Amino acid sequence: MIVAPDTTALRNHIPRLKEGSRCVAFVPTMGNLHAGHLALVRQARGCADAVVVSIFVNPMQFSAHEDLNTYPRTLDADIAALESAGVDVVFTPTVKDVYPEGIEAHTAIHVPVLGDALCGKGRPSHFDGVCTVVYKLFDMVKPDVAVFGEKDLQQLLIIKRMVKDLNLAIDIQSGPTQRAADGLALSSRNQYLMQAERAVAPRLWETLKACAAELKTMAGQMDLSILDAAKATLEQEGFAVDYLELRTLSTLTVSSCLSEDCALFVAARLGNTRLIDNIQITAT
Ligand code: PAF
């Protein structure tokens, strides 16, 4: 496995990876890899001849008050895990390398509507930062396929839309959310949870699942007050709920019936940790 610490090193390796029309799959990450990331890497391995993984904590997707400085960085362990997973190239650029002119006046990619809903409301420039860095990474890595996790479902839908709108010839694939044995969706930020919060955290997924099951039984005539009841349950458990909403997958419009594919999206804080999760509900 090759570790490319900057764009120059990466540029030397990419033509070799693509030689003979070999298919290159790419998994962008911010590092601190867990079983969720490694499942995406396995998926990439299974659908391509070569796999590139990037590790880059992207300052452009963090607001001033967020956890950029404390975001967990475990580069040596990440590189060892990726070597065992059979990755061909790990790209570990510096901020200077990705944003030589800084991020203040940097061009940003904005995906309207999808990027303004849900997490886009409370984190206004977050998805612009995600799209901008993903676009730049795509340009550097030149993948045929890129794999993103369904845990960040809104991010996945936004990236798919960006790729479509900008005519990028990249097949965006998604991998299912990986969960701890008690159901909590794996996330690097789970380690911020205090012991008592970690014990309560699985209630997020349990509540979401129960809510989805109830909605499914209602089909055409949905009583959306069950979303308020689910929110109240979570608040009683100690969560501060940012949103718990049923939205369509095509436009992220708030939905009141299951006439097209939807998902329940939730974001809630436990203490200082913001957790997100979702469950997809197919229209039948
Ligand atoms: O999902 C993430 O880890 C990040 O948002 C991504 C896609 C690597 C962009 O920084």
XYZ file of C-alpha atoms and ligand atoms in Angstrom:
294
model
C 0.000 0.000 0.000
C 1.225 3.465 -0.880
C 0.709 6.441 1.391
C 0.500 9.625 -0.699
C 1.001 12.560 1.687
C 0.289 15.287 -0.880
C -1.248 15.935 -4.289
C 2.091 15.606 -6.094
C 2.626 12.107 -4.718
C -0.982 11.183 -5.510
C -0.646 12.477 -9.073
C 2.331 10.138 -9.598
C 0.334 7.067 -8.559
C -3.073 7.609 -10.136
C -2.045 6.948 -13.795
C -0.463 3.652 -12.692
C -3.652 2.624 -10.859
C -5.776 3.402 -13.910
C -3.450 1.683 -16.426
C -5.274 -0.697 -18.789
C -8.654 0.903 -17.968
C -8.591 -0.528 -14.459
C -11.554 0.591 -12.385
C -10.636 2.783 -9.402
C -12.964 3.036 -6.399
C -12.609 5.852 -3.874
C -13.687 6.138 -0.248
C -13.280 9.669 1.174
C -12.988 9.784 4.977
C -11.969 12.113 7.778
C -10.022 9.274 9.417
C -10.489 7.805 12.907
C -11.668 4.758 11.029
C -14.186 2.344 12.521
C -16.015 -0.730 11.240
C -18.396 1.512 9.258
C -15.547 2.957 7.177
C -13.954 -0.464 6.742
C -17.252 -1.874 5.414
C -17.236 0.880 2.755
C -13.634 -0.012 1.907
C -14.620 -3.711 1.522
C -17.478 -2.666 -0.743
C -15.057 -0.564 -2.823
C -12.613 -3.498 -2.959
C -15.414 -5.755 -4.220
C -16.396 -3.519 -7.127
C -13.082 -2.198 -8.456
C -9.539 -3.170 -9.420
C -7.934 -0.586 -7.164
C -9.037 1.295 -4.057
C -8.007 4.767 -2.924
C -8.969 6.087 0.527
C -8.459 9.685 1.598
C -7.996 10.800 5.180
C -8.582 14.519 5.516
C -10.300 16.427 8.299
C -11.872 19.100 6.136
C -11.927 22.517 7.865
C -14.378 23.900 5.312
C -17.236 21.725 6.625
C -16.859 22.821 10.275
C -18.365 26.033 11.649
C -16.306 28.179 14.026
C -17.959 26.724 17.163
C -17.673 23.081 16.046
C -15.140 20.345 16.871
C -12.489 20.829 14.133
C -9.638 21.066 16.638
C -10.754 18.160 18.801
C -11.956 15.863 16.001
C -10.224 12.511 16.722
C -7.103 11.985 14.624
C -5.599 8.467 14.615
C -3.511 8.427 11.445
C -1.120 5.551 12.283
C -3.919 3.190 13.330
C -5.969 4.216 10.265
C -3.086 3.486 7.898
C -2.538 0.059 9.520
C -6.269 -0.785 9.198
C -6.315 0.259 5.537
C -3.208 -1.797 4.791
C -4.952 -4.884 6.258
C -8.067 -4.065 4.220
C -6.057 -4.292 0.970
C -6.226 -0.618 0.007
C -3.867 0.440 -2.809
C -3.358 4.121 -2.007
C -4.083 6.199 1.098
C -4.157 9.919 0.391
C -3.404 12.040 3.470
C -3.115 15.643 2.262
C -2.560 18.629 4.533
C -4.918 21.610 4.717
C -2.318 23.696 2.849
C -2.261 21.085 0.107
C -6.045 21.056 -0.389
C -6.581 24.785 0.193
C -3.329 26.528 -0.817
C -5.120 29.904 -0.832
C -6.985 29.249 2.437
C -10.705 28.603 2.837
C -11.986 32.125 3.501
C -12.405 33.200 -0.131
C -12.463 29.711 -1.621
C -14.976 28.807 -4.340
C -17.802 26.794 -2.811
C -20.191 24.282 -4.318
C -23.735 24.698 -3.067
C -26.427 22.119 -3.761
C -29.633 24.064 -3.154
C -32.779 22.570 -1.605
C -31.194 19.255 -0.583
C -28.343 21.115 1.078
C -30.590 23.630 2.844
C -32.888 21.124 4.609
C -32.386 19.161 7.844
C -28.707 19.436 8.913
C -28.273 22.255 6.371
C -30.532 24.466 8.502
C -28.569 24.187 11.731
C -25.175 23.912 10.002
C -25.608 26.446 7.149
C -22.253 26.065 5.334
C -21.604 22.442 6.269
C -22.698 20.793 3.011
C -20.976 23.474 0.906
C -17.761 22.448 2.657
C -18.498 18.760 2.086
C -19.344 19.213 -1.605
C -16.359 21.445 -2.249
C -13.845 19.048 -0.713
C -15.464 15.974 -2.279
C -15.382 17.652 -5.696
C -11.703 18.546 -5.208
C -10.879 15.020 -4.020
C -12.730 13.546 -7.024
C -10.648 15.791 -9.286
C -7.416 14.654 -7.617
C -8.196 10.910 -7.376
C -10.171 10.594 -10.642
C -12.208 7.604 -9.461
C -14.701 5.604 -11.521
C -16.713 4.716 -8.416
C -17.025 6.426 -5.019
C -18.604 4.851 -1.950
C -20.446 6.784 0.786
C -22.251 5.561 3.906
C -26.024 5.649 4.296
C -25.534 6.780 7.892
C -25.042 10.256 6.392
C -28.037 9.871 4.095
C -28.508 13.585 3.437
C -24.830 13.884 2.509
C -25.188 10.892 0.153
C -28.219 12.424 -1.617
C -26.419 15.766 -1.952
C -23.286 14.169 -3.412
C -25.397 12.206 -5.910
C -27.115 15.430 -6.954
C -23.806 17.300 -7.273
C -22.385 14.510 -9.462
C -25.485 14.611 -11.663
C -25.631 18.412 -11.938
C -21.922 18.760 -12.682
C -21.898 15.828 -15.163
C -19.200 13.966 -13.283
C -18.625 10.473 -14.686
C -18.481 8.830 -11.267
C -20.746 6.039 -10.081
C -21.832 6.918 -6.522
C -22.522 3.817 -4.490
C -23.794 3.617 -0.931
C -23.102 1.236 1.911
C -25.547 0.381 4.705
C -25.137 1.956 8.140
C -23.019 -0.192 10.445
C -24.276 -0.420 14.025
C -22.957 -1.396 17.432
C -24.559 -4.523 18.935
C -27.075 -2.301 20.757
C -28.105 -0.539 17.532
C -26.217 2.770 17.837
C -25.006 3.841 14.375
C -21.201 3.806 14.279
C -19.695 7.282 14.156
C -16.347 8.752 15.130
C -18.223 11.234 17.308
C -19.708 8.440 19.492
C -16.512 8.538 21.500
C -17.478 12.008 22.769
C -20.373 10.382 24.700
C -19.997 10.100 28.477
C -20.661 6.619 29.873
C -24.230 7.425 30.948
C -24.977 9.069 27.579
C -23.604 6.061 25.694
C -26.060 3.846 27.610
C -28.992 6.017 26.480
C -27.775 6.621 22.903
C -29.255 3.390 21.368
C -32.731 4.756 22.205
C -32.337 7.008 19.148
C -32.344 4.053 16.737
C -34.975 2.122 18.747
C -37.324 5.111 18.666
C -36.723 5.680 14.948
C -37.406 2.023 14.143
C -40.597 1.973 16.210
C -41.778 5.196 14.574
C -41.103 3.816 11.056
C -42.973 0.617 11.866
C -45.989 2.621 13.035
C -45.947 4.845 9.935
C -45.789 1.774 7.709
C -48.996 0.406 9.199
C -50.777 3.696 8.420
C -49.850 3.762 4.697
C -52.173 6.340 2.994
C -53.625 7.937 6.128
C -50.678 8.842 8.242
C -51.029 10.436 11.625
C -47.852 12.476 11.859
C -48.486 13.230 15.528
C -46.551 10.020 16.162
C -43.438 11.993 15.160
C -44.196 14.481 17.961
C -44.730 11.576 20.346
C -41.382 10.050 19.321
C -39.673 13.427 19.831
C -41.245 13.698 23.286
C -40.007 10.191 24.144
C -36.482 11.136 23.114
C -36.626 14.407 25.070
C -37.718 12.440 28.153
C -34.690 10.164 27.692
C -32.426 13.228 27.793
C -31.980 13.999 24.071
C -32.337 17.552 22.751
C -33.958 16.853 19.394
C -32.948 19.113 16.457
C -35.370 17.384 14.090
C -37.234 14.148 13.559
C -38.912 14.339 10.182
C -40.290 12.213 7.372
C -38.851 13.454 4.082
C -38.863 12.206 0.493
C -35.568 10.861 -0.839
C -35.894 12.667 -4.186
C -36.128 16.262 -2.916
C -36.038 15.999 0.887
C -39.493 17.573 0.957
C -41.452 17.000 4.168
C -43.798 14.109 3.469
C -47.186 13.337 4.941
C -47.822 10.088 3.091
C -45.774 7.178 1.790
C -46.481 7.808 -1.888
C -42.778 7.753 -2.781
C -39.595 6.502 -1.128
C -39.008 8.395 2.097
C -36.814 8.295 5.136
C -37.218 9.309 8.723
C -34.310 11.573 9.583
C -33.291 12.404 13.129
C -30.637 14.640 14.675
C -30.417 14.978 18.433
C -27.913 16.039 21.031
C -26.952 14.034 24.080
C -24.921 16.411 26.222
C -22.347 17.916 23.856
C -22.584 15.167 21.255
C -24.771 15.536 18.189
C -26.019 12.208 16.837
C -27.773 11.631 13.515
C -29.541 8.576 12.165
C -32.150 7.656 9.586
C -34.345 4.828 8.402
C -35.537 4.464 4.836
C -39.171 3.588 4.186
C -40.057 2.363 0.727
C -43.445 3.209 -0.751
C -45.439 0.030 -1.432
O -18.521 11.783 5.641
C -17.387 12.276 5.863
O -16.549 11.699 6.576
C -17.017 13.610 5.244
O -18.113 14.462 5.194
C -16.361 13.464 3.859
C -17.333 12.868 2.843
C -15.117 12.602 3.953
C -15.950 14.850 3.326
O -15.044 15.461 4.178
